[in-house]
């Protein structure tokens, strides 16, 4: 999953980013509304952490702009504003959740996990296909209840494939979803990771397998 953090406090933004990376997701930072609009015009994200107090535009205006483009991107508001009016307005404009500053980083991560589950229709932290199961909180992968050891990138790719099961996923879509901006990645990084994942699934007798659709991408079936 790839998350955009829009926060003008560089230290706080990097703190949030590091926490998201530790959860196995990719994260980019936009320091103001102009950067936010550029990011959303150029890349696809799975969730947005949005500070209302941006230096160039009000965060509420950005929610209005995003929803005006019919973008269903899940939005988590961060606000230091004491009044309830802005929170109500933000939710009415289309934000999905809010968190007051200061906040506990574990709560922010939990709220993000909840938002990331909604578009896929999963009500809990567990995503499964056949005897393959992945816990989006613990990042634990099991086959028929037995632990399967996987690296962070492998788990991130597998989670994306599980959330898009039965759909053909292109290499570029995976690159955008798994790797943040500025992260150097080789041209064959996805292919190499996919080879490792498929080998591990086959050796563990997983009933779900990733197949290559030549010239198009990958599908979990």
mmCIF file of N, CA and C in Angstrom, residues 24 139 150-159 178-179 183 189-190 193 196-197:
data_model
loop_
_atom_site.group_PDB
_atom_site.id
_atom_site.type_symbol
_atom_site.label_atom_id
_atom_site.label_comp_id
_atom_site.label_asym_id
_atom_site.label_seq_id
_atom_site.Cartn_x
_atom_site.Cartn_y
_atom_site.Cartn_z
ATOM 1 N N UNK A 24 5.287 -1.754 6.871
ATOM 2 C CA UNK A 24 5.410 -2.457 5.600
ATOM 3 C C UNK A 24 4.792 -1.766 4.419
ATOM 4 N N UNK A 139 1.630 -8.380 9.954
ATOM 5 C CA UNK A 139 2.382 -8.689 8.735
ATOM 6 C C UNK A 139 2.762 -10.175 8.702
ATOM 7 N N UNK A 150 8.607 -14.360 5.157
ATOM 8 C CA UNK A 150 8.704 -13.496 3.982
ATOM 9 C C UNK A 150 9.321 -12.168 4.378
ATOM 10 N N UNK A 151 10.034 -11.538 3.441
ATOM 11 C CA UNK A 151 10.594 -10.220 3.658
ATOM 12 C C UNK A 151 9.522 -9.151 3.557
ATOM 13 N N UNK A 152 9.857 -7.921 3.973
ATOM 14 C CA UNK A 152 8.887 -6.824 3.972
ATOM 15 C C UNK A 152 8.319 -6.556 2.583
ATOM 16 N N UNK A 153 9.189 -6.513 1.579
ATOM 17 C CA UNK A 153 8.724 -6.237 0.215
ATOM 18 C C UNK A 153 7.832 -7.358 -0.283
ATOM 19 N N UNK A 154 8.195 -8.590 0.021
ATOM 20 C CA UNK A 154 7.382 -9.730 -0.392
ATOM 21 C C UNK A 154 5.996 -9.674 0.240
ATOM 22 N N UNK A 155 5.933 -9.333 1.519
ATOM 23 C CA UNK A 155 4.639 -9.215 2.204
ATOM 24 C C UNK A 155 3.816 -8.079 1.586
ATOM 25 N N UNK A 156 4.468 -6.958 1.281
ATOM 26 C CA UNK A 156 3.754 -5.823 0.690
ATOM 27 C C UNK A 156 3.173 -6.192 -0.666
ATOM 28 N N UNK A 157 3.939 -6.889 -1.484
ATOM 29 C CA UNK A 157 3.441 -7.320 -2.793
ATOM 30 C C UNK A 157 2.300 -8.316 -2.633
ATOM 31 N N UNK A 158 2.478 -9.264 -1.728
ATOM 32 C CA UNK A 158 1.434 -10.267 -1.511
ATOM 33 C C UNK A 158 0.151 -9.621 -1.009
ATOM 34 N N UNK A 159 0.264 -8.645 -0.109
ATOM 35 C CA UNK A 159 -0.930 -7.953 0.382
ATOM 36 C C UNK A 159 -1.652 -7.252 -0.764
ATOM 37 N N UNK A 178 4.143 -0.167 -4.051
ATOM 38 C CA UNK A 178 5.064 -0.742 -3.085
ATOM 39 C C UNK A 178 6.214 0.187 -2.728
ATOM 40 N N UNK A 179 6.666 0.976 -3.694
ATOM 41 C CA UNK A 179 7.850 1.797 -3.465
ATOM 42 C C UNK A 179 7.512 3.280 -3.416
ATOM 43 N N UNK A 183 12.890 6.199 -3.947
ATOM 44 C CA UNK A 183 13.441 4.887 -3.624
ATOM 45 C C UNK A 183 13.987 4.264 -4.899
ATOM 46 N N UNK A 189 13.084 -5.586 -10.270
ATOM 47 C CA UNK A 189 12.826 -5.798 -8.839
ATOM 48 C C UNK A 189 11.537 -6.572 -8.600
ATOM 49 N N UNK A 190 10.472 -6.215 -9.321
ATOM 50 C CA UNK A 190 9.185 -6.903 -9.137
ATOM 51 C C UNK A 190 9.290 -8.351 -9.595
ATOM 52 N N UNK A 193 11.196 -10.360 -6.987
ATOM 53 C CA UNK A 193 10.386 -10.572 -5.785
ATOM 54 C C UNK A 193 9.265 -11.573 -6.057
ATOM 55 N N UNK A 196 10.534 -15.122 -5.931
ATOM 56 C CA UNK A 196 10.714 -15.604 -4.563
ATOM 57 C C UNK A 196 9.370 -15.946 -3.917
ATOM 58 N N UNK A 197 8.379 -15.071 -4.114
ATOM 59 C CA UNK A 197 7.055 -15.293 -3.514
ATOM 60 C C UNK A 197 6.435 -16.577 -4.047
#
